[in-house]
XYZ file of C-alpha atoms in Angstrom:
376
model
C 16.171 -31.160 3.215
C 13.938 -29.161 5.604
C 10.213 -29.931 6.003
C 9.429 -26.407 4.570
C 11.518 -27.140 1.537
C 9.755 -30.484 1.002
C 6.301 -29.066 1.358
C 6.939 -25.815 -0.502
C 5.867 -23.753 2.537
C 7.812 -20.622 3.556
C 10.349 -21.028 6.298
C 8.910 -20.461 9.929
C 11.332 -17.482 10.413
C 10.016 -15.847 7.322
C 6.457 -16.326 8.445
C 7.234 -14.719 11.939
C 8.916 -11.824 10.187
C 5.825 -11.217 8.166
C 3.493 -10.924 11.193
C 2.276 -7.422 11.940
C 2.161 -8.243 15.687
C 5.254 -8.218 17.903
C 6.506 -11.738 18.740
C 9.031 -12.366 21.523
C 10.646 -15.674 22.450
C 11.581 -15.978 26.180
C 13.915 -18.600 27.621
C 13.656 -20.110 31.110
C 15.281 -17.109 32.797
C 12.690 -14.714 31.235
C 15.403 -13.406 28.963
C 14.676 -12.412 25.323
C 16.022 -15.085 22.963
C 14.709 -13.646 19.807
C 12.121 -11.185 18.393
C 10.498 -10.512 14.986
C 10.747 -7.141 13.164
C 7.466 -6.029 14.516
C 8.782 -6.474 18.045
C 11.964 -4.503 17.169
C 9.714 -1.628 16.110
C 7.485 -1.923 19.229
C 10.436 -1.842 21.567
C 12.418 0.556 19.252
C 15.458 -1.696 19.729
C 17.285 -3.914 17.426
C 17.414 -7.760 17.743
C 20.982 -7.535 18.766
C 20.326 -5.119 21.636
C 17.211 -7.008 22.801
C 18.742 -10.465 22.817
C 19.884 -11.584 26.277
C 18.113 -8.811 28.137
C 15.180 -9.407 30.437
C 11.592 -8.593 29.314
C 11.268 -6.589 32.538
C 13.965 -4.246 31.403
C 11.728 -3.126 28.631
C 8.190 -3.719 29.646
C 6.509 -3.542 33.079
C 3.053 -5.018 33.760
C 1.131 -2.799 36.111
C -1.381 -5.425 37.219
C 0.390 -8.046 39.454
C -2.283 -10.686 38.569
C -0.956 -10.669 34.970
C 2.593 -11.349 36.254
C 1.387 -14.200 38.406
C -0.367 -15.769 35.365
C 2.636 -15.419 33.225
C 4.780 -17.017 35.809
C 2.793 -20.289 35.268
C 5.073 -21.471 32.399
C 2.846 -24.389 31.350
C -0.450 -22.562 30.838
C -1.381 -20.266 27.946
C -2.567 -16.883 28.955
C -4.472 -14.204 26.991
C -5.042 -10.657 28.332
C -6.762 -7.831 26.658
C -6.550 -4.064 27.258
C -3.899 -4.370 29.965
C -1.760 -1.362 30.912
C 1.961 -1.534 30.814
C 4.822 0.819 31.261
C 6.954 0.777 28.072
C 10.500 2.074 28.861
C 10.984 5.579 27.362
C 7.427 5.824 26.070
C 5.192 5.774 29.150
C 1.977 3.981 29.725
C 0.455 1.906 26.904
C -2.672 -0.322 26.548
C -1.936 -3.680 24.827
C -3.227 -7.137 24.196
C -0.910 -9.961 25.043
C -0.809 -13.757 24.547
C 1.698 -15.916 26.377
C 2.047 -19.627 25.349
C 4.555 -22.359 26.341
C 6.905 -23.580 23.618
C 6.374 -27.320 22.889
C 9.226 -29.636 23.827
C 11.049 -26.728 25.422
C 10.235 -26.602 29.201
C 10.241 -23.092 30.651
C 10.386 -21.356 27.254
C 7.482 -19.047 26.325
C 6.310 -17.232 23.222
C 4.853 -13.787 23.828
C 2.709 -11.904 21.211
C 1.866 -8.231 21.738
C -0.749 -6.048 19.942
C -0.410 -2.397 20.738
C -3.840 -0.792 21.012
C -2.671 2.782 21.604
C -2.459 3.697 17.922
C -5.551 1.623 17.067
C -7.656 3.299 19.656
C -6.669 6.748 18.412
C -7.325 5.755 14.726
C -10.408 3.657 15.283
C -13.988 4.605 15.848
C -14.545 7.036 18.680
C -16.234 5.546 21.726
C -18.933 8.034 22.718
C -18.612 10.033 19.553
C -22.357 10.015 19.203
C -22.777 11.257 22.742
C -20.316 14.127 22.053
C -22.154 14.972 18.873
C -25.482 15.028 20.719
C -24.099 17.294 23.473
C -22.786 19.660 20.779
C -26.097 19.985 18.882
C -27.215 22.788 21.235
C -24.924 25.471 19.672
C -26.003 24.349 16.269
C -29.651 24.925 17.111
C -29.372 27.964 19.274
C -26.568 29.843 17.344
C -28.989 31.983 15.429
C -30.886 33.060 18.490
C -27.653 33.870 20.414
C -25.838 35.636 17.556
C -28.673 38.117 16.901
C -28.626 39.702 20.319
C -24.857 39.564 20.452
C -24.710 41.676 17.293
C -27.091 44.167 18.875
C -24.980 44.305 22.073
C -21.823 44.842 19.977
C -23.430 47.623 17.921
C -24.753 49.465 21.126
C -21.253 49.235 22.714
C -19.701 50.804 19.591
C -22.276 53.610 19.587
C -21.646 54.263 23.269
C -17.925 54.314 22.724
C -18.203 57.345 20.361
C -19.934 59.404 23.159
C -17.619 58.436 26.103
C -14.386 59.881 27.230
C -11.177 57.839 27.010
C -11.539 56.501 30.583
C -15.028 55.024 30.024
C -14.413 54.058 26.400
C -12.158 51.190 27.660
C -15.279 49.546 29.192
C -17.156 49.773 25.920
C -14.223 48.271 24.152
C -14.171 45.509 26.681
C -17.854 44.723 25.958
C -17.149 44.625 22.179
C -13.999 42.398 22.609
C -16.010 39.977 24.830
C -18.856 39.781 22.438
C -16.378 38.984 19.636
C -14.857 36.260 21.787
C -18.270 34.634 22.504
C -19.232 34.805 18.787
C -15.972 33.082 17.876
C -16.553 30.392 20.425
C -20.050 29.753 19.090
C -18.669 29.565 15.505
C -16.031 26.992 16.630
C -18.774 24.847 18.244
C -20.975 25.110 15.243
C -18.212 23.739 13.081
C -17.584 20.931 15.593
C -21.262 19.962 15.718
C -21.928 20.244 12.025
C -23.438 17.071 10.554
C -22.653 17.790 6.908
C -19.194 16.986 5.837
C -17.628 19.162 3.164
C -17.117 17.544 -0.257
C -13.783 15.779 -0.779
C -11.666 15.875 -3.983
C -8.134 15.066 -5.014
C -5.690 17.245 -3.107
C -2.083 17.957 -3.224
C -1.038 17.533 0.477
C 2.113 19.576 0.109
C 0.213 22.590 -1.400
C -2.017 22.594 1.608
C 0.938 22.231 3.968
C 2.847 25.145 2.442
C -0.292 27.303 2.426
C -0.702 26.493 6.203
C 2.969 27.318 6.883
C 2.622 30.686 5.049
C -0.483 31.567 7.169
C 1.453 30.664 10.378
C 4.551 32.491 9.396
C 2.597 35.608 8.400
C 0.835 35.667 11.804
C 3.883 34.944 13.987
C 5.411 37.771 16.017
C 9.072 38.446 16.642
C 9.013 36.094 19.677
C 7.721 33.159 17.635
C 10.276 33.605 14.845
C 12.944 31.677 16.953
C 10.954 28.473 16.607
C 11.896 26.592 13.515
C 9.388 24.793 11.344
C 11.285 22.055 9.521
C 9.840 20.517 6.383
C 10.415 16.875 5.682
C 8.228 16.210 2.662
C 8.221 13.073 0.442
C 7.836 14.685 -3.098
C 6.788 11.315 -4.609
C 3.515 11.194 -2.622
C 0.320 10.938 -4.795
C -2.843 13.000 -4.346
C -4.986 12.415 -1.245
C -8.713 12.422 -1.047
C -9.717 15.271 1.110
C -10.974 18.880 1.560
C -8.400 21.491 0.473
C -9.613 23.985 3.012
C -10.072 21.317 5.648
C -6.469 20.091 5.203
C -5.098 23.654 5.609
C -7.143 24.160 8.810
C -5.893 20.862 10.147
C -2.337 21.742 9.639
C -2.707 25.281 10.920
C -4.196 24.010 14.173
C -1.577 21.367 14.668
C 1.299 23.653 13.811
C -0.122 26.415 16.059
C -0.414 23.915 19.017
C 3.145 22.606 18.367
C 4.695 26.139 18.215
C 2.881 27.043 21.418
C 3.887 23.833 23.177
C 7.607 24.350 22.624
C 7.643 28.113 23.021
C 10.493 29.074 25.449
C 12.176 25.713 25.057
C 15.861 25.848 24.263
C 16.451 24.698 20.704
C 12.700 24.623 20.051
C 11.844 22.829 16.860
C 8.621 21.813 15.045
C 8.799 19.335 12.193
C 6.124 18.874 9.537
C 6.641 15.464 7.771
C 4.852 13.583 5.088
C 5.409 9.946 4.146
C 3.852 6.817 2.711
C 2.788 4.344 5.492
C 1.643 1.159 3.843
C -0.580 -1.397 5.379
C -2.812 0.858 7.467
C -6.461 -0.084 6.675
C -9.608 0.857 8.542
C -13.327 0.759 8.106
C -14.859 4.026 7.107
C -17.505 5.236 9.489
C -19.969 6.161 6.794
C -19.963 3.224 4.318
C -18.359 0.418 6.407
C -16.128 -0.434 3.485
C -12.345 -0.980 4.084
C -10.426 2.172 3.345
C -6.584 2.278 3.183
C -4.981 5.261 4.749
C -1.385 5.064 3.484
C -0.573 8.699 3.478
C 0.804 10.072 6.835
C 1.029 13.721 7.887
C 3.014 14.149 11.074
C 3.587 17.280 13.166
C 6.197 16.885 15.883
C 7.572 19.267 18.525
C 10.176 19.030 21.302
C 8.090 20.714 23.942
C 7.218 19.201 27.362
C 4.192 17.342 25.961
C 0.609 16.936 27.096
C -0.076 16.359 30.721
C -0.180 12.548 31.116
C -3.666 12.782 32.907
C -5.113 14.403 29.735
C -3.382 12.442 26.972
C -6.330 9.963 26.657
C -8.828 12.812 26.330
C -7.115 15.505 24.259
C -9.574 14.902 21.233
C -12.642 15.402 23.476
C -14.365 18.814 23.552
C -13.518 21.166 26.333
C -10.291 19.312 27.411
C -7.349 21.623 27.500
C -4.222 22.306 29.521
C -4.109 25.932 28.385
C -5.193 28.615 30.824
C -7.088 30.549 28.122
C -8.001 27.650 25.842
C -11.512 26.405 25.199
C -10.524 22.842 24.290
C -12.110 22.956 20.883
C -9.113 22.970 18.551
C -8.133 19.262 18.549
C -11.749 18.044 18.588
C -12.204 20.243 15.404
C -9.108 18.740 13.856
C -10.414 15.229 14.548
C -13.753 15.986 13.023
C -12.169 17.587 9.873
C -9.829 14.516 9.421
C -12.687 12.100 10.008
C -14.852 13.942 7.546
C -12.164 12.985 4.971
C -12.291 9.341 6.045
C -8.926 9.837 7.805
C -7.791 9.295 11.267
C -5.725 11.302 13.799
C -3.523 10.060 16.652
C -1.284 11.501 19.288
C 1.821 9.966 20.843
C 4.420 11.147 23.293
C 7.947 9.593 22.931
C 9.656 10.268 26.243
C 12.862 8.673 24.989
C 13.376 11.293 22.299
C 11.387 14.100 24.043
C 9.100 14.566 21.062
C 5.343 14.819 20.754
C 3.757 13.509 17.535
C 0.406 14.124 15.973
C -0.253 11.837 12.991
C -2.995 12.316 10.489
C -3.560 9.279 8.188
C -5.379 10.010 4.889
C -6.736 7.931 1.951
C -5.515 8.162 -1.623
C -7.558 9.885 -4.248
C -9.632 7.406 -6.218
C -8.332 8.707 -9.487
C -4.769 8.138 -8.311
C -5.643 4.586 -7.335
C -7.302 4.001 -10.736
C -4.312 5.330 -12.635
C -1.994 3.080 -10.524
C -4.202 0.045 -11.193
C -4.307 0.757 -14.997
C -0.502 1.074 -15.146
C -0.202 -2.359 -13.472
C -2.691 -3.942 -15.785
C -1.469 -2.574 -19.067
C 2.221 -2.428 -18.330
């Protein structure tokens, strides 16, 4: 009878399988001897394919000092926020712990915590600074919009008295005034301190409304890009802003359609699913909030420039020639106003770019679920 059976404790293999962090067992040759399910998910490879391969075949440490420390098989090593190159998925920032295995010389146990998703989902470093910078438009918008309205009206009056050749200049003034006014409105939304009220929302209703808006506004050239729906019809209501959800989905779909425009076999996928286990601290109350509902927009375009990937949710960061860099920061603000989180990932192996929004369940839905469990 095993020790676990005698003590009534779960088997060690069962415990390893339950860990949320990736665990990798390495032999004396630095080959992978075994992994837990979290490691399979991290490497996106099965246990059978990983076993016998070298760790270097899947994961490359950029800093040589980390490699030197890991080569000391007898000393435990912990490293935080180190940059690695994950095969097929590009650069990642991870925490690692390497420890020798007792009574097995040369064997090591490696644990990995992937910070990439956590950083995107967690609190924004410098969010307060960004908010402070963006207070200017909130304060000055009224003073700016009034003269803009006057300039626009004067240009329209002039256009009536000019010939066709000169009228084009007046129309240009009107168009530029409209563009500046739109930019100010976007920045006002981004710098707004009052979050819209949240209520139970049907995520799929918001998604289909957004698709209808996108479809109605697409020209003949955009019709070739497919929007594929992969909805989980069993999802409960989410706690959010109906209009905010529609705006988020419109922005993400518009970006995805533009990103893969001209790509052969261009495809955009809008997917909803239940992702259990995701729990974060809400910024306003500090109370733990579960975010089990995932909305994902994927496209097979070339992806965001690697130099911009860590900054795409920051204001004024854009790779578009005519973009202002306010769309994704506005998406992040809208999602965070609903106590949700938004993240970005580029999968080089599949050639897909994913934007994931994680949202909380509606309280009423959680209460009904709790009552069913209590009284059933």
